Structure formats: structure tokens, C-alpha cells
């Protein structure tokens, strides 16, 4: 089983270490993006041949801040500035959508039922008959 190692790191003796040449490209990429360059242009400026989507994922990759496995390549301030710029551009381009909360319809809780007159030997027929006696909903949403 292999996992993707973020750009800027390499594995030595089972541990992630910073590849300083690549790490400098990552730092510069963040700075170029913050300065106003488009994702792909900022990436190309620092020598990264990646697609727009991959460049966007690099900006959101929290491993670059450092965690239990990966050492830090950038600081929180640089990461936050890039995220702020990314959000600002998304808002300007109308690419921010609020998720709509689906309303879950409430199930009726009270019904009236006609008088049971018939009795069937077959339990399925009996159930069908009893369900057919449900006449109308009396209350909605548990109200009194």
C-alpha cells in the first residue's frame, strides 16, 4: 500500500523529511499566489508543472503547516493569507455556494381508524385489511 507524499517532502528511514529545493518552490508558490497570480501561473513561475486543481489542493494542504508526521514547510500566517486570498477570489467569481439544508418531512403521528370487522387467517391479508382502515390524519408534528 502506498500513499501520496505531498510535494516538498521525501521519505527517509520511514520518516517524512523536507526536500529543501521542493520546499522552497512550495513557499514561493504560496507567495506568488498571494501576490495576485493565478493558480496555474503561480505554479509555473516556480517551476511546477501541475493543473489548476492540483495547485488549489496544494494551497489547502495542511501538512505544509506541520503535523505528527510531516515537518512544517510554511507558517500559519502564510497559509492563512493564501486561504484568505483563495476565498476572496472565489467570492468575486461567484464560486461560493451555501449548502442547502434538506428539510426532513415529519411523519404524521396520530390517525383515526375505522372499526375492524373482518378477520383473515393469512397475516398478510389481515395486515393489508387493517392498514386499509386508516381513515385520516388527526394531528401533525406531535401537536396537541
C-alpha positions as YAML, in Angstrom:
chain: A
units: angstrom
residues:
- id: 1
  name: UNK
  ca: [0.00, 0.00, 0.00]
- id: 2
  name: UNK
  ca: [1.41, 3.37, -0.97]
- id: 3
  name: UNK
  ca: [0.20, 6.84, -0.09]
- id: 4
  name: UNK
  ca: [0.78, 10.11, -1.85]
- id: 5
  name: UNK
  ca: [3.61, 12.13, -0.35]
- id: 6
  name: UNK
  ca: [2.92, 15.87, -0.64]
- id: 7
  name: UNK
  ca: [5.26, 17.83, -2.89]
- id: 8
  name: UNK
  ca: [8.11, 19.22, -0.80]
- id: 9
  name: UNK
  ca: [8.73, 16.06, 1.21]
- id: 10
  name: UNK
  ca: [10.54, 12.78, 0.78]
- id: 11
  name: UNK
  ca: [10.64, 9.69, 2.96]
- id: 12
  name: UNK
  ca: [13.90, 8.67, 4.63]
- id: 13
  name: UNK
  ca: [14.04, 5.71, 7.02]
- id: 14
  name: UNK
  ca: [10.25, 5.69, 7.25]
- id: 15
  name: UNK
  ca: [10.00, 9.36, 8.22]
- id: 16
  name: UNK
  ca: [8.94, 12.38, 6.21]
- id: 17
  name: UNK
  ca: [11.71, 14.94, 5.77]
- id: 18
  name: UNK
  ca: [11.67, 18.28, 3.98]
- id: 19
  name: UNK
  ca: [13.17, 18.33, 0.49]
- id: 20
  name: UNK
  ca: [14.59, 21.86, 0.69]
- id: 21
  name: UNK
  ca: [14.60, 22.52, -3.07]
- id: 22
  name: UNK
  ca: [10.96, 21.50, -3.44]
- id: 23
  name: UNK
  ca: [10.01, 23.17, -0.15]
- id: 24
  name: UNK
  ca: [11.35, 26.47, -1.41]
- id: 25
  name: UNK
  ca: [9.18, 26.05, -4.51]
- id: 26
  name: UNK
  ca: [6.16, 25.46, -2.26]
- id: 27
  name: UNK
  ca: [6.90, 28.60, -0.19]
- id: 28
  name: UNK
  ca: [7.42, 30.69, -3.31]
- id: 29
  name: UNK
  ca: [4.26, 29.27, -4.89]
- id: 30
  name: UNK
  ca: [2.23, 30.43, -1.87]
- id: 31
  name: UNK
  ca: [3.83, 33.89, -2.05]
- id: 32
  name: UNK
  ca: [3.27, 34.19, -5.81]
- id: 33
  name: UNK
  ca: [-0.39, 33.27, -5.41]
- id: 34
  name: UNK
  ca: [-0.85, 35.76, -2.58]
- id: 35
  name: UNK
  ca: [0.77, 38.45, -4.75]
- id: 36
  name: UNK
  ca: [-2.11, 38.10, -7.23]
- id: 37
  name: UNK
  ca: [-1.05, 35.50, -9.76]
- id: 38
  name: UNK
  ca: [-3.49, 32.85, -10.93]
- id: 39
  name: UNK
  ca: [-3.01, 29.34, -9.55]
- id: 40
  name: UNK
  ca: [-1.51, 27.85, -12.69]
- id: 41
  name: UNK
  ca: [0.63, 30.92, -13.40]
- id: 42
  name: UNK
  ca: [1.97, 30.97, -9.84]
- id: 43
  name: UNK
  ca: [2.80, 27.27, -10.12]
- id: 44
  name: UNK
  ca: [4.52, 27.69, -13.49]
- id: 45
  name: UNK
  ca: [6.50, 30.66, -12.15]
- id: 46
  name: UNK
  ca: [8.15, 28.41, -9.55]
- id: 47
  name: UNK
  ca: [8.66, 25.53, -11.99]
- id: 48
  name: UNK
  ca: [5.72, 23.33, -11.01]
- id: 49
  name: UNK
  ca: [4.02, 21.64, -13.94]
- id: 50
  name: UNK
  ca: [0.63, 20.96, -12.37]
- id: 51
  name: UNK
  ca: [-3.00, 21.54, -13.23]
- id: 52
  name: UNK
  ca: [-5.19, 24.23, -11.72]
- id: 53
  name: UNK
  ca: [-6.95, 21.75, -9.39]
- id: 54
  name: UNK
  ca: [-3.70, 20.31, -8.08]
- id: 55
  name: UNK
  ca: [-2.40, 23.81, -7.40]
- id: 56
  name: UNK
  ca: [-5.58, 24.61, -5.47]
- id: 57
  name: UNK
  ca: [-5.18, 21.46, -3.38]
- id: 58
  name: UNK
  ca: [-1.60, 22.47, -2.56]
- id: 59
  name: UNK
  ca: [-2.90, 25.75, -1.12]
- id: 60
  name: UNK
  ca: [-5.30, 23.85, 1.15]
- id: 61
  name: UNK
  ca: [-2.85, 21.13, 2.21]
- id: 62
  name: UNK
  ca: [-2.47, 21.46, 5.99]
- id: 63
  name: UNK
  ca: [0.52, 19.07, 6.02]
- id: 64
  name: UNK
  ca: [2.63, 22.06, 4.95]
- id: 65
  name: UNK
  ca: [1.95, 23.58, 8.39]
- id: 66
  name: UNK
  ca: [3.50, 20.53, 10.04]
- id: 67
  name: UNK
  ca: [1.81, 17.71, 11.90]
- id: 68
  name: UNK
  ca: [2.71, 14.47, 13.67]
- id: 69
  name: UNK
  ca: [4.31, 13.05, 10.52]
- id: 70
  name: UNK
  ca: [5.27, 15.97, 8.27]
- id: 71
  name: UNK
  ca: [7.59, 18.77, 9.39]
- id: 72
  name: UNK
  ca: [6.43, 22.32, 8.67]
- id: 73
  name: UNK
  ca: [7.36, 23.96, 5.35]
- id: 74
  name: UNK
  ca: [5.28, 27.14, 5.76]
- id: 75
  name: UNK
  ca: [3.97, 29.03, 8.76]
- id: 76
  name: UNK
  ca: [0.36, 29.61, 9.76]
- id: 77
  name: UNK
  ca: [0.44, 33.24, 8.65]
- id: 78
  name: UNK
  ca: [1.40, 32.37, 5.05]
- id: 79
  name: UNK
  ca: [-1.19, 29.57, 4.95]
- id: 80
  name: UNK
  ca: [-3.92, 31.87, 6.28]
- id: 81
  name: UNK
  ca: [-3.08, 34.64, 3.79]
- id: 82
  name: UNK
  ca: [-3.30, 32.18, 0.90]
- id: 83
  name: UNK
  ca: [-6.64, 30.84, 2.17]
- id: 84
  name: UNK
  ca: [-7.98, 34.36, 2.60]
- id: 85
  name: UNK
  ca: [-6.93, 35.20, -0.97]
- id: 86
  name: UNK
  ca: [-8.45, 31.97, -2.27]
- id: 87
  name: UNK
  ca: [-11.77, 32.70, -0.54]
- id: 88
  name: UNK
  ca: [-11.74, 36.29, -1.76]
- id: 89
  name: UNK
  ca: [-11.23, 35.21, -5.36]
- id: 90
  name: UNK
  ca: [-13.92, 32.56, -5.08]
- id: 91
  name: UNK
  ca: [-16.38, 35.17, -3.76]
- id: 92
  name: UNK
  ca: [-15.50, 37.61, -6.54]
- id: 93
  name: UNK
  ca: [-16.08, 34.93, -9.15]
- id: 94
  name: UNK
  ca: [-19.33, 33.77, -7.55]
- id: 95
  name: UNK
  ca: [-17.94, 30.31, -6.84]
- id: 96
  name: UNK
  ca: [-19.11, 30.09, -3.27]
- id: 97
  name: UNK
  ca: [-22.32, 28.18, -2.77]
- id: 98
  name: UNK
  ca: [-24.07, 27.75, 0.53]
- id: 99
  name: UNK
  ca: [-25.21, 24.21, 1.11]
- id: 100
  name: UNK
  ca: [-28.96, 23.99, 1.43]
- id: 101
  name: UNK
  ca: [-30.21, 22.04, 4.39]
- id: 102
  name: UNK
  ca: [-32.76, 19.49, 3.31]
- id: 103
  name: UNK
  ca: [-35.91, 19.64, 5.35]
- id: 104
  name: UNK
  ca: [-36.88, 16.23, 6.57]
- id: 105
  name: UNK
  ca: [-40.63, 15.84, 6.33]
- id: 106
  name: UNK
  ca: [-42.15, 14.93, 9.64]
- id: 107
  name: UNK
  ca: [-44.17, 11.78, 9.85]
- id: 108
  name: UNK
  ca: [-47.79, 12.10, 10.92]
- id: 109
  name: UNK
  ca: [-48.18, 10.84, 14.46]
- id: 110
  name: UNK
  ca: [-51.94, 10.39, 15.03]
- id: 111
  name: UNK
  ca: [-54.61, 8.78, 12.88]
- id: 112
  name: UNK
  ca: [-58.19, 7.68, 13.17]
- id: 113
  name: UNK
  ca: [-59.04, 4.15, 12.25]
- id: 114
  name: UNK
  ca: [-62.26, 2.50, 11.27]
- id: 115
  name: UNK
  ca: [-63.72, -0.40, 13.26]
- id: 116
  name: UNK
  ca: [-62.23, -3.79, 12.47]
- id: 117
  name: UNK
  ca: [-64.99, -6.03, 11.23]
- id: 118
  name: UNK
  ca: [-63.20, -8.79, 9.33]
- id: 119
  name: UNK
  ca: [-60.62, -11.32, 10.49]
- id: 120
  name: UNK
  ca: [-58.31, -13.13, 7.99]
- id: 121
  name: UNK
  ca: [-56.28, -16.30, 8.57]
- id: 122
  name: UNK
  ca: [-53.50, -15.04, 6.30]
- id: 123
  name: UNK
  ca: [-51.43, -12.48, 8.31]
- id: 124
  name: UNK
  ca: [-50.53, -10.53, 5.16]
- id: 125
  name: UNK
  ca: [-54.18, -10.16, 4.16]
- id: 126
  name: UNK
  ca: [-55.03, -9.19, 7.74]
- id: 127
  name: UNK
  ca: [-52.32, -6.52, 7.76]
- id: 128
  name: UNK
  ca: [-53.50, -5.20, 4.41]
- id: 129
  name: UNK
  ca: [-57.05, -5.05, 5.71]
- id: 130
  name: UNK
  ca: [-56.10, -3.29, 8.96]
- id: 131
  name: UNK
  ca: [-53.99, -0.72, 7.09]
- id: 132
  name: UNK
  ca: [-56.93, -0.03, 4.81]
- id: 133
  name: UNK
  ca: [-58.94, 1.03, 7.86]
- id: 134
  name: UNK
  ca: [-56.75, 4.06, 8.48]
- id: 135
  name: UNK
  ca: [-59.11, 6.90, 7.64]
- id: 136
  name: UNK
  ca: [-57.40, 10.24, 8.21]
- id: 137
  name: UNK
  ca: [-54.63, 12.07, 9.94]
- id: 138
  name: UNK
  ca: [-55.77, 13.83, 13.10]
- id: 139
  name: UNK
  ca: [-52.65, 15.79, 14.18]
- id: 140
  name: UNK
  ca: [-49.42, 16.88, 12.53]
- id: 141
  name: UNK
  ca: [-45.98, 17.19, 14.13]
- id: 142
  name: UNK
  ca: [-47.00, 15.90, 17.53]
- id: 143
  name: UNK
  ca: [-49.16, 18.94, 18.39]
- id: 144
  name: UNK
  ca: [-52.00, 18.62, 20.93]
...
